[in-house]
Amino acid sequence: MIPINVNRLIFRDLRSLSQISKPIFQLSSMFLNTHPIMKHSVRPPLIYIKHFSTMPYKVEALPDSYAQLGEGPHWDEARQSLYFVDLESAGINRYDFKQNKIYKAKIEGEQWATFILPIEGKPQEFAVGCTRRVVVVKWDSCSPVAKVVCTLFEVQPNDKDNRLNDAKCDPEGRFFGGTMFDGEGDIFTQWKGQLYSWQSGGPVNVVRDQVGISNGLTWDAKAKKFYYIDTNNFEVVGYDYDQATGAVCKPKVVFDLRSIRPEGPLFPDGMTIDTEGNLYVATFNGGTVFKVDPKKCEILQEIKIPTTQITSVAFGGPNLDILYVTTADKYDQPKPAGTTYQVTGLCAKGYPGVNLKL
């Protein structure tokens, strides 16, 4: 390995990373996280960057897939469909793989739709994040209008400037999701959110407090790991995970994005995992999805997307080998911002989305 002093080497942009020709590089972390919650996590002193894979892949836009703030992709294996949201307009969408067509709906009376999770055994019902409530929405997956049926639970009812953000189900169908500050001021310097878990019939549990922007979540059941992103910490944190109880413990930083672009940190957003245990991390301001080996803290591949604000990722398709990528069109981004993409040719497979069990 060749150590590189990041105080002397400044990458001009993300593409410069893929031009490195040495087999393995070692980057020293430039920053120490001063956030109080991270005092209890173990930080690796170095991030390893392996020579990026040169294997060709193909990026294609899904038809009529524009969403101003596309988020929350979830592959429904039974329906061979990708569900995702247009977060700030209470929009819920379904991409039908066989028809190559997207169906869009608005949730009546709501401002937000921060995620969409099919409910197990109820094909026309979905759990959706609406402000600080997790509600059940009835939708036939085709009509242009969807309706709230009931509220499952509400979090932080007195924090009017907070809202739910990303959420998923763990391998057992439990809910995991969190909140973020979305009021006046810089959202990237606030730590007013929380991460929660919930199982039908039980209480809402606070998994983590003092969260900035609660974002990507994924599980490796084989390795008994849970991975989580708080965007404001610029990190992916791995936890030991007990599938029987849903409990998580022993946080450890497995990917520090501040080591990649020293002149300005990248914002990690959504995340998924492949069957080999590699993570795929979307960068909101980086135009890139990084494939990362969390066991070695090693970047394996940089997947470039033709717009900057990459929000989330999920594997899907009949063989679970298509990486779906949602993006945003915030702050006057040029076209094709807000498009949802499919990436093929990655030679990797993932897992279908897990439905919420009630």
PDB file of N, CA and C in Angstrom, residues 55-98:
ATOM      1  N   MET A  55     -15.103  -2.540 -15.150  1.00  0.00           N
ATOM      2  CA  MET A  55     -16.152  -3.316 -15.804  1.00  0.00           C
ATOM      3  C   MET A  55     -17.237  -2.380 -16.329  1.00  0.00           C
ATOM      4  N   PRO A  56     -17.629  -2.511 -17.599  1.00  0.00           N
ATOM      5  CA  PRO A  56     -18.613  -1.587 -18.157  1.00  0.00           C
ATOM      6  C   PRO A  56     -19.997  -1.785 -17.551  1.00  0.00           C
ATOM      7  N   TYR A  57     -20.694  -0.695 -17.374  1.00  0.00           N
ATOM      8  CA  TYR A  57     -22.077  -0.755 -16.920  1.00  0.00           C
ATOM      9  C   TYR A  57     -22.871   0.249 -17.746  1.00  0.00           C
ATOM     10  N   LYS A  58     -24.176   0.120 -17.719  1.00  0.00           N
ATOM     11  CA  LYS A  58     -25.041   0.962 -18.547  1.00  0.00           C
ATOM     12  C   LYS A  58     -26.058   1.670 -17.666  1.00  0.00           C
ATOM     13  N   VAL A  59     -26.190   2.979 -17.853  1.00  0.00           N
ATOM     14  CA  VAL A  59     -27.136   3.801 -17.095  1.00  0.00           C
ATOM     15  C   VAL A  59     -28.219   4.284 -18.044  1.00  0.00           C
ATOM     16  N   GLU A  60     -29.481   3.966 -17.723  1.00  0.00           N
ATOM     17  CA  GLU A  60     -30.608   4.357 -18.566  1.00  0.00           C
ATOM     18  C   GLU A  60     -31.699   4.988 -17.720  1.00  0.00           C
ATOM     19  N   ALA A  61     -32.333   6.013 -18.267  1.00  0.00           N
ATOM     20  CA  ALA A  61     -33.438   6.675 -17.580  1.00  0.00           C
ATOM     21  C   ALA A  61     -34.711   5.856 -17.713  1.00  0.00           C
ATOM     22  N   LEU A  62     -35.479   5.769 -16.637  1.00  0.00           N
ATOM     23  CA  LEU A  62     -36.805   5.172 -16.718  1.00  0.00           C
ATOM     24  C   LEU A  62     -37.760   6.174 -17.361  1.00  0.00           C
ATOM     25  N   PRO A  63     -38.740   5.717 -18.127  1.00  0.00           N
ATOM     26  CA  PRO A  63     -39.643   6.644 -18.824  1.00  0.00           C
ATOM     27  C   PRO A  63     -40.547   7.395 -17.849  1.00  0.00           C
ATOM     28  N   ASP A  64     -40.715   8.702 -18.104  1.00  0.00           N
ATOM     29  CA  ASP A  64     -41.646   9.525 -17.323  1.00  0.00           C
ATOM     30  C   ASP A  64     -41.406   9.370 -15.824  1.00  0.00           C
ATOM     31  N   SER A  65     -40.127   9.359 -15.426  1.00  0.00           N
ATOM     32  CA  SER A  65     -39.794   9.062 -14.021  1.00  0.00           C
ATOM     33  C   SER A  65     -39.455  10.288 -13.206  1.00  0.00           C
ATOM     34  N   TYR A  66     -39.678  11.481 -13.729  1.00  0.00           N
ATOM     35  CA  TYR A  66     -39.268  12.702 -13.023  1.00  0.00           C
ATOM     36  C   TYR A  66     -39.964  12.830 -11.676  1.00  0.00           C
ATOM     37  N   ALA A  67     -39.174  13.174 -10.669  1.00  0.00           N
ATOM     38  CA  ALA A  67     -39.689  13.536  -9.351  1.00  0.00           C
ATOM     39  C   ALA A  67     -38.773  14.640  -8.827  1.00  0.00           C
ATOM     40  N   GLN A  68     -39.346  15.699  -8.326  1.00  0.00           N
ATOM     41  CA  GLN A  68     -38.496  16.801  -7.853  1.00  0.00           C
ATOM     42  C   GLN A  68     -37.568  16.344  -6.732  1.00  0.00           C
ATOM     43  N   LEU A  69     -38.087  15.485  -5.865  1.00  0.00           N
ATOM     44  CA  LEU A  69     -37.246  14.880  -4.828  1.00  0.00           C
ATOM     45  C   LEU A  69     -37.581  13.393  -4.774  1.00  0.00           C
ATOM     46  N   GLY A  70     -37.052  12.662  -5.755  1.00  0.00           N
ATOM     47  CA  GLY A  70     -37.255  11.215  -5.797  1.00  0.00           C
ATOM     48  C   GLY A  70     -36.537  10.554  -4.634  1.00  0.00           C
ATOM     49  N   GLU A  71     -37.182   9.587  -4.019  1.00  0.00           N
ATOM     50  CA  GLU A  71     -36.611   8.935  -2.827  1.00  0.00           C
ATOM     51  C   GLU A  71     -37.253   7.566  -2.618  1.00  0.00           C
ATOM     52  N   GLY A  72     -36.650   6.816  -1.680  1.00  0.00           N
ATOM     53  CA  GLY A  72     -37.251   5.609  -1.139  1.00  0.00           C
ATOM     54  C   GLY A  72     -37.520   4.485  -2.104  1.00  0.00           C
ATOM     55  N   PRO A  73     -36.619   4.134  -3.038  1.00  0.00           N
ATOM     56  CA  PRO A  73     -36.921   3.028  -3.956  1.00  0.00           C
ATOM     57  C   PRO A  73     -37.060   1.702  -3.216  1.00  0.00           C
ATOM     58  N   HIS A  74     -38.084   0.953  -3.573  1.00  0.00           N
ATOM     59  CA  HIS A  74     -38.396  -0.333  -2.930  1.00  0.00           C
ATOM     60  C   HIS A  74     -38.836  -1.298  -4.005  1.00  0.00           C
ATOM     61  N   TRP A  75     -38.100  -2.393  -4.189  1.00  0.00           N
ATOM     62  CA  TRP A  75     -38.474  -3.376  -5.198  1.00  0.00           C
ATOM     63  C   TRP A  75     -39.456  -4.385  -4.611  1.00  0.00           C
ATOM     64  N   ASP A  76     -40.643  -4.434  -5.214  1.00  0.00           N
ATOM     65  CA  ASP A  76     -41.681  -5.377  -4.813  1.00  0.00           C
ATOM     66  C   ASP A  76     -41.568  -6.591  -5.729  1.00  0.00           C
ATOM     67  N   GLU A  77     -41.065  -7.692  -5.180  1.00  0.00           N
ATOM     68  CA  GLU A  77     -40.797  -8.873  -5.988  1.00  0.00           C
ATOM     69  C   GLU A  77     -42.081  -9.495  -6.526  1.00  0.00           C
ATOM     70  N   ALA A  78     -43.131  -9.519  -5.731  1.00  0.00           N
ATOM     71  CA  ALA A  78     -44.382 -10.157  -6.153  1.00  0.00           C
ATOM     72  C   ALA A  78     -44.991  -9.448  -7.349  1.00  0.00           C
ATOM     73  N   ARG A  79     -44.926  -8.118  -7.351  1.00  0.00           N
ATOM     74  CA  ARG A  79     -45.519  -7.345  -8.447  1.00  0.00           C
ATOM     75  C   ARG A  79     -44.514  -6.964  -9.525  1.00  0.00           C
ATOM     76  N   GLN A  80     -43.246  -7.361  -9.336  1.00  0.00           N
ATOM     77  CA  GLN A  80     -42.201  -6.989 -10.290  1.00  0.00           C
ATOM     78  C   GLN A  80     -42.279  -5.493 -10.598  1.00  0.00           C
ATOM     79  N   SER A  81     -42.288  -4.731  -9.517  1.00  0.00           N
ATOM     80  CA  SER A  81     -42.448  -3.285  -9.635  1.00  0.00           C
ATOM     81  C   SER A  81     -41.538  -2.563  -8.665  1.00  0.00           C
ATOM     82  N   LEU A  82     -41.114  -1.386  -9.076  1.00  0.00           N
ATOM     83  CA  LEU A  82     -40.338  -0.500  -8.214  1.00  0.00           C
ATOM     84  C   LEU A  82     -41.249   0.599  -7.696  1.00  0.00           C
ATOM     85  N   TYR A  83     -41.373   0.696  -6.380  1.00  0.00           N
ATOM     86  CA  TYR A  83     -42.093   1.799  -5.760  1.00  0.00           C
ATOM     87  C   TYR A  83     -41.095   2.856  -5.306  1.00  0.00           C
ATOM     88  N   PHE A  84     -41.452   4.119  -5.469  1.00  0.00           N
ATOM     89  CA  PHE A  84     -40.635   5.216  -4.955  1.00  0.00           C
ATOM     90  C   PHE A  84     -41.531   6.435  -4.776  1.00  0.00           C
ATOM     91  N   VAL A  85     -41.009   7.474  -4.129  1.00  0.00           N
ATOM     92  CA  VAL A  85     -41.833   8.636  -3.799  1.00  0.00           C
ATOM     93  C   VAL A  85     -41.283   9.905  -4.445  1.00  0.00           C
ATOM     94  N   ASP A  86     -42.180  10.869  -4.599  1.00  0.00           N
ATOM     95  CA  ASP A  86     -41.803  12.256  -4.878  1.00  0.00           C
ATOM     96  C   ASP A  86     -42.053  12.986  -3.568  1.00  0.00           C
ATOM     97  N   LEU A  87     -41.022  13.130  -2.777  1.00  0.00           N
ATOM     98  CA  LEU A  87     -41.130  13.361  -1.342  1.00  0.00           C
ATOM     99  C   LEU A  87     -41.905  14.624  -0.968  1.00  0.00           C
ATOM    100  N   GLU A  88     -41.625  15.723  -1.623  1.00  0.00           N
ATOM    101  CA  GLU A  88     -42.196  17.002  -1.184  1.00  0.00           C
ATOM    102  C   GLU A  88     -43.566  17.305  -1.779  1.00  0.00           C
ATOM    103  N   SER A  89     -44.096  16.397  -2.569  1.00  0.00           N
ATOM    104  CA  SER A  89     -45.427  16.619  -3.145  1.00  0.00           C
ATOM    105  C   SER A  89     -46.410  15.520  -2.774  1.00  0.00           C
ATOM    106  N   ALA A  90     -46.054  14.687  -1.789  1.00  0.00           N
ATOM    107  CA  ALA A  90     -46.901  13.564  -1.384  1.00  0.00           C
ATOM    108  C   ALA A  90     -47.199  12.653  -2.566  1.00  0.00           C
ATOM    109  N   GLY A  91     -46.210  12.492  -3.424  1.00  0.00           N
ATOM    110  CA  GLY A  91     -46.365  11.643  -4.589  1.00  0.00           C
ATOM    111  C   GLY A  91     -45.840  10.234  -4.339  1.00  0.00           C
ATOM    112  N   ILE A  92     -46.594   9.228  -4.745  1.00  0.00           N
ATOM    113  CA  ILE A  92     -46.138   7.835  -4.690  1.00  0.00           C
ATOM    114  C   ILE A  92     -46.205   7.260  -6.099  1.00  0.00           C
ATOM    115  N   ASN A  93     -45.169   6.515  -6.474  1.00  0.00           N
ATOM    116  CA  ASN A  93     -45.013   6.065  -7.852  1.00  0.00           C
ATOM    117  C   ASN A  93     -44.733   4.572  -7.912  1.00  0.00           C
ATOM    118  N   ARG A  94     -45.134   3.955  -9.010  1.00  0.00           N
ATOM    119  CA  ARG A  94     -44.827   2.542  -9.261  1.00  0.00           C
ATOM    120  C   ARG A  94     -44.334   2.372 -10.688  1.00  0.00           C
ATOM    121  N   TYR A  95     -43.142   1.800 -10.823  1.00  0.00           N
ATOM    122  CA  TYR A  95     -42.619   1.452 -12.143  1.00  0.00           C
ATOM    123  C   TYR A  95     -42.882  -0.026 -12.383  1.00  0.00           C
ATOM    124  N   ASP A  96     -43.679  -0.320 -13.396  1.00  0.00           N
ATOM    125  CA  ASP A  96     -44.006  -1.695 -13.768  1.00  0.00           C
ATOM    126  C   ASP A  96     -42.942  -2.189 -14.742  1.00  0.00           C
ATOM    127  N   PHE A  97     -42.166  -3.188 -14.322  1.00  0.00           N
ATOM    128  CA  PHE A  97     -41.043  -3.649 -15.130  1.00  0.00           C
ATOM    129  C   PHE A  97     -41.501  -4.210 -16.476  1.00  0.00           C
ATOM    130  N   LYS A  98     -42.534  -5.053 -16.465  1.00  0.00           N
ATOM    131  CA  LYS A  98     -42.979  -5.700 -17.701  1.00  0.00           C
ATOM    132  C   LYS A  98     -43.561  -4.686 -18.684  1.00  0.00           C
TER     133      LYS A  98
END
